[in-house]
mmCIF file of C-alpha atoms in Angstrom:
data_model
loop_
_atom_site.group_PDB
_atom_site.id
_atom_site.type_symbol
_atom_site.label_atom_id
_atom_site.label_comp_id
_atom_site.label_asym_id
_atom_site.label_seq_id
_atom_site.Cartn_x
_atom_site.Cartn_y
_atom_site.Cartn_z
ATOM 1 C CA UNK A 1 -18.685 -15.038 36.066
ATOM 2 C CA UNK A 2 -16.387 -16.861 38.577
ATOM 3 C CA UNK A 3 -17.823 -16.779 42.402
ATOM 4 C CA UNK A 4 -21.346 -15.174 42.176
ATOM 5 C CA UNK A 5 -21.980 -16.379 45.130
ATOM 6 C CA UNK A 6 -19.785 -13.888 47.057
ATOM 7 C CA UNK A 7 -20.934 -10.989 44.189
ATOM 8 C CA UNK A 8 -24.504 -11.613 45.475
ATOM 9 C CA UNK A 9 -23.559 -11.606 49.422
ATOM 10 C CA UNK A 10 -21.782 -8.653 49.083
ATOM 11 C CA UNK A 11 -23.981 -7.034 46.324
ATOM 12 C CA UNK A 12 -20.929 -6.268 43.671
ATOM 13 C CA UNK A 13 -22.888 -4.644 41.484
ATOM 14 C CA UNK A 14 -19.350 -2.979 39.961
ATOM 15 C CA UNK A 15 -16.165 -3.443 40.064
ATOM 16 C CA UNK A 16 -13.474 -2.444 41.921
ATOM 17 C CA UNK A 17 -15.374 -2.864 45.136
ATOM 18 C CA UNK A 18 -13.685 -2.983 48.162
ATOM 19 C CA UNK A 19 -15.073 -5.111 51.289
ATOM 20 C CA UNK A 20 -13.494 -4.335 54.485
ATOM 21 C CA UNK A 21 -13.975 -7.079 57.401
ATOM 22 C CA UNK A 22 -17.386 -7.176 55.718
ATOM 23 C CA UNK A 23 -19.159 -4.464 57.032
ATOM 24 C CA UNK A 24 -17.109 -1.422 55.239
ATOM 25 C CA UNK A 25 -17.475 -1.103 51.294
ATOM 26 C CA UNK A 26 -15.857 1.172 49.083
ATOM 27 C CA UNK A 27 -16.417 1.301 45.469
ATOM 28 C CA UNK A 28 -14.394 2.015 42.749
ATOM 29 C CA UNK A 29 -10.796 3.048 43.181
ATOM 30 C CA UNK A 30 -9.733 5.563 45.950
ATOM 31 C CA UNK A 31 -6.754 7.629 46.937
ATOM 32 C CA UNK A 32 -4.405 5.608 49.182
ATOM 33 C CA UNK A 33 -5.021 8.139 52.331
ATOM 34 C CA UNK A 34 -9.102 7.464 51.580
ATOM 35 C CA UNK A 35 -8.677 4.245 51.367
ATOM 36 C CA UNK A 36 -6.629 3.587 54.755
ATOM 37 C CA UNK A 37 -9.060 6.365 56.560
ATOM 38 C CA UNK A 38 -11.811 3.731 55.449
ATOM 39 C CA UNK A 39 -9.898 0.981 57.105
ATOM 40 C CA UNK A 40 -8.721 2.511 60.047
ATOM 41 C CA UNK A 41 -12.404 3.276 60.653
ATOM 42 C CA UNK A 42 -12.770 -1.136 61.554
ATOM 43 C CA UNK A 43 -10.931 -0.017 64.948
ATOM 44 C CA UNK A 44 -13.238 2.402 66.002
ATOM 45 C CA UNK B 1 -0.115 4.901 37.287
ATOM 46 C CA UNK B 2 1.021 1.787 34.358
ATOM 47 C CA UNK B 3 -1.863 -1.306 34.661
ATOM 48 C CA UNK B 4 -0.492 -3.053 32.165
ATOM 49 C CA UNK B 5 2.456 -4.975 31.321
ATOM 50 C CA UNK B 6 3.374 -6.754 28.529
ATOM 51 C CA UNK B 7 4.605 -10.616 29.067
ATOM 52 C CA UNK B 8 8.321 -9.024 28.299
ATOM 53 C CA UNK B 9 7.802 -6.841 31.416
ATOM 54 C CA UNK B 10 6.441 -9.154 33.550
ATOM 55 C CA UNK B 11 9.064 -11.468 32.740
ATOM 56 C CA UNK B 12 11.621 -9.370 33.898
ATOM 57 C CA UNK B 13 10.015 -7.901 36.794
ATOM 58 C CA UNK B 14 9.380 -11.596 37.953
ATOM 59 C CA UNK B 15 13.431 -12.285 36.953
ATOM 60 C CA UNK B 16 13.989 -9.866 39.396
ATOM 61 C CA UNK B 17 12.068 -11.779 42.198
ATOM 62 C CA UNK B 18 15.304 -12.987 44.667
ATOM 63 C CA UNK B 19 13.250 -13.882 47.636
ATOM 64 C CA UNK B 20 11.477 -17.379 47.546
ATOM 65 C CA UNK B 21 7.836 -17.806 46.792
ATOM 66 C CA UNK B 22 5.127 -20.170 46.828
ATOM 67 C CA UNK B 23 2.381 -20.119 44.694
ATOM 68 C CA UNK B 24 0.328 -22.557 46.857
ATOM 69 C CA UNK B 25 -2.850 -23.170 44.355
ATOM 70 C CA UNK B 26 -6.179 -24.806 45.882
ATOM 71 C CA UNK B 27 -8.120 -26.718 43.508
ATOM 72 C CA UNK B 28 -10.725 -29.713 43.201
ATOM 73 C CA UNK B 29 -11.733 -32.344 40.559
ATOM 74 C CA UNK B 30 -15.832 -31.497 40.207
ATOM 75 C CA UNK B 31 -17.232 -28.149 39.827
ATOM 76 C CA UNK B 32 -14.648 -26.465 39.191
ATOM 77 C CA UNK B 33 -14.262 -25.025 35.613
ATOM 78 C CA UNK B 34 -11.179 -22.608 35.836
ATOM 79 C CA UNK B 35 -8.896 -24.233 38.266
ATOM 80 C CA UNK B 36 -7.109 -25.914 35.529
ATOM 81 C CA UNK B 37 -6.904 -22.170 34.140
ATOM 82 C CA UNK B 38 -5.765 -21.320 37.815
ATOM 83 C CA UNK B 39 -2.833 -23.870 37.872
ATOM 84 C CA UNK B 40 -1.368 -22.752 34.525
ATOM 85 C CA UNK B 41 -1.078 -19.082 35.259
ATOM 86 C CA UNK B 42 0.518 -19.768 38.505
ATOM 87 C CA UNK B 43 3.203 -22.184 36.325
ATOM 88 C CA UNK B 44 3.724 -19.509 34.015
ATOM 89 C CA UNK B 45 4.668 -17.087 36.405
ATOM 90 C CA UNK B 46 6.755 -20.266 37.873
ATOM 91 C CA UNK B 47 8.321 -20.463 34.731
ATOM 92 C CA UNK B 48 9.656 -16.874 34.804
ATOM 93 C CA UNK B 49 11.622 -17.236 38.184
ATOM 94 C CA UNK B 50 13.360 -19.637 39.730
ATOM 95 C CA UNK B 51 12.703 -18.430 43.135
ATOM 96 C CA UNK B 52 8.880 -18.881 42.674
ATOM 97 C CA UNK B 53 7.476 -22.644 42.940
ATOM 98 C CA UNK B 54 4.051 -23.832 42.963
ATOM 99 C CA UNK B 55 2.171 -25.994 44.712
ATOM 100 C CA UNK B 56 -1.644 -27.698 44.519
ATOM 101 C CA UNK B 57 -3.901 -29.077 47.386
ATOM 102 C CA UNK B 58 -7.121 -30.161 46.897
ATOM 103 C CA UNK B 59 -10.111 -27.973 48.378
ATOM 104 C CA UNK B 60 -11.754 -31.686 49.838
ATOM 105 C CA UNK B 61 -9.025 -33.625 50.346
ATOM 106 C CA UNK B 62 -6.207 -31.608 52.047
ATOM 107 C CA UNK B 63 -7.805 -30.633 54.918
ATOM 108 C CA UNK B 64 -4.963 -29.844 56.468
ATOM 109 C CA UNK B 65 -3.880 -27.210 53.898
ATOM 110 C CA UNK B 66 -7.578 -25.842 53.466
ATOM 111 C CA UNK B 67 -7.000 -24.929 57.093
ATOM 112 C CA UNK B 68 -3.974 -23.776 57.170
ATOM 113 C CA UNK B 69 -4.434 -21.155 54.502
ATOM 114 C CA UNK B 70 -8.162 -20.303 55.470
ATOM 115 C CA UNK B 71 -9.412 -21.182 52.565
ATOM 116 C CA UNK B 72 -12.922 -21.719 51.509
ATOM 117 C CA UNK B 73 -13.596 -21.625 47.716
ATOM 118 C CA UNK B 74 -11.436 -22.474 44.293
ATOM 119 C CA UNK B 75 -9.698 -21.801 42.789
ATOM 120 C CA UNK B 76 -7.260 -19.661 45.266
ATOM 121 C CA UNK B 77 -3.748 -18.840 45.107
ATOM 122 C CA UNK B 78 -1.697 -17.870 47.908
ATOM 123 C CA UNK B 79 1.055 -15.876 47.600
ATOM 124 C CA UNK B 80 3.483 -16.727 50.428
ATOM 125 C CA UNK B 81 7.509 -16.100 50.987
ATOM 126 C CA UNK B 82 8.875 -17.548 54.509
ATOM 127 C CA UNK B 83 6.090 -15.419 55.766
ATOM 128 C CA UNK B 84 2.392 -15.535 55.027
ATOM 129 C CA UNK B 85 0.512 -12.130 55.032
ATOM 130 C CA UNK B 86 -2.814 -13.893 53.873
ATOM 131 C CA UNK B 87 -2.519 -12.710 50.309
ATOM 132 C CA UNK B 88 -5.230 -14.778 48.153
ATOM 133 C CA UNK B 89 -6.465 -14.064 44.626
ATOM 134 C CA UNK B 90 -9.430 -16.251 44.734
ATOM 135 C CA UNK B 91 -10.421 -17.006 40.745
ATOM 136 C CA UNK B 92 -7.977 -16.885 37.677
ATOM 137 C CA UNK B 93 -5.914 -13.696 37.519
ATOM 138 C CA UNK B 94 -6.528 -13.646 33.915
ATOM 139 C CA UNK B 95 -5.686 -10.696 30.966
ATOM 140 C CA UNK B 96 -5.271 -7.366 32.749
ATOM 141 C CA UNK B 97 -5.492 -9.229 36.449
ATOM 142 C CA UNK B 98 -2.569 -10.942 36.297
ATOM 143 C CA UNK B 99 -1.067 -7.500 37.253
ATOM 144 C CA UNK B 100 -2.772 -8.206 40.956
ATOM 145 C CA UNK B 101 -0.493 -11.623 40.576
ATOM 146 C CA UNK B 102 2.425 -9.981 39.372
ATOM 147 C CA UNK B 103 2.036 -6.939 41.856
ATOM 148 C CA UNK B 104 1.312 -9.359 44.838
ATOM 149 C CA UNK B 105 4.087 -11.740 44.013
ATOM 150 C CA UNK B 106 6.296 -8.465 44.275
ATOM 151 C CA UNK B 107 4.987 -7.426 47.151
ATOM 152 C CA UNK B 108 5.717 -10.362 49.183
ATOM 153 C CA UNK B 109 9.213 -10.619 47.648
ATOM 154 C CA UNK B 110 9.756 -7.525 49.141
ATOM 155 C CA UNK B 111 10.500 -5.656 45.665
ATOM 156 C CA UNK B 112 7.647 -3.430 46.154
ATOM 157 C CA UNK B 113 6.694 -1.578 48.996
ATOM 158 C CA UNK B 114 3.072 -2.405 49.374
ATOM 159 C CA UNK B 115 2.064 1.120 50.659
ATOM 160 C CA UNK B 116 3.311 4.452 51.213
ATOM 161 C CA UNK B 117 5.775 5.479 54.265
ATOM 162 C CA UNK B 118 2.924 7.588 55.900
ATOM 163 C CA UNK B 119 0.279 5.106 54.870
ATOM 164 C CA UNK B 120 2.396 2.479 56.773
ATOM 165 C CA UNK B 121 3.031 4.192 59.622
ATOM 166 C CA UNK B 122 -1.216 4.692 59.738
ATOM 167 C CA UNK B 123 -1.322 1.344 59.746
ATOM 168 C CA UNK B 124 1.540 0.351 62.630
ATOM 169 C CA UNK B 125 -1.507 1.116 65.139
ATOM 170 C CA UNK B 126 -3.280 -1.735 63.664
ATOM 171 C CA UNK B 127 -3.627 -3.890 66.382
ATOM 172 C CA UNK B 128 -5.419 -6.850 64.528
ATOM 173 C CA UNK B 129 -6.491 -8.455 61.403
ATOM 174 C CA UNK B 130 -8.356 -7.205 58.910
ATOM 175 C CA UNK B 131 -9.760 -8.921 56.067
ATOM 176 C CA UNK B 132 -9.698 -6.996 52.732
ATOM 177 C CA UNK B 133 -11.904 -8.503 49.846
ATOM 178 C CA UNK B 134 -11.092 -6.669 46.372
ATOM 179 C CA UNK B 135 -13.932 -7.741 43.786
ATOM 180 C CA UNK B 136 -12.559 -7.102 40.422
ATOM 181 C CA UNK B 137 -13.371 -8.719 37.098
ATOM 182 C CA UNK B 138 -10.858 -10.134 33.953
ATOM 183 C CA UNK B 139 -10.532 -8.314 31.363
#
């Protein structure tokens, strides 16, 4: 495995995961609105 | 939605690439067993265009480069046209990944709208960065 470094940090446990600004995680794959609504929420 | 394409696709679709890009690869010497692996996927997809070039810095010694890309760990490639959007695919976009490579390299070339019309318009009240980190694995 290439980088567990970063898969223990961010505990990837499964893939896709999805790391926004660090803080936000979304796993697996999403619809493109749920996936932007999860981003937009890093301006709140 | 297709995830895979076979190297005839990808060849055209990459054929089809009229915008410059760089494939600006970040390796090192030591401790590093895929960067080599790195490097040659990037020059095959060089191979397939001749809008799309490649170059290699070293993670240690081109400091300069490390900073200017924000990079911290190899191997990396950034795809970049006159413009850099901070597109990285840290690791070697091997088997079914190279479809993020493919897909990114389009992007940036402008071939492929990255999102949606109402998705983009979401995002025009972004106001800042935002770092998106996609863990996937080859397959």
């Amino acid at each position: 495995m290439e980088f567990p470094d970063l898969a223990r940090r961010y505990q990837v446990t499964g893939v896709p995961k999805t790391v926004v600004n660090d803080v936000i995680e979304i796993m697996g794959s999403k619809p493109e609105d749920e996936f932007i609504a999860e981003i937009l929420r890093t301006t709140e | 939605m297709e995830v895979y394409s076979a190297p005839s696709d990808i060849a055209a679709r990459l054929a089809a690439v009229a915008a410059p890009i760089r494939l600006v690869v970040f390796t090192q010497t030591f401790g590093c067993d895929t960067c080599y692996e790195a490097r040659q996927v990037a020059d095959q997809m060089a191979s397939l265009s001749d809008q799309i070039t490649v170059e290699e810095h070293n993670l240690v010694l081109d400091k300069d480069e490390v900073a200017k890309y924000q990079v911290d760990q190899v191997p990396v490639i950034a795809v970049v046209s006159e413009r850099d959007v901070g597109i990285r695919y840290y690791g070697v976009p091997a088997g079914f990944e190279v479809e993020s490579l493919v897909s990114a390299i389009e992007v940036v070339a402008g071939l492929a709208p990255a999102v949606s019309v109402s998705t983009q318009s979401l995002l025009d009240v972004l106001d800042r960065d935002v770092r998106i980190s996609v863990f996937v694995t080859p397959t």
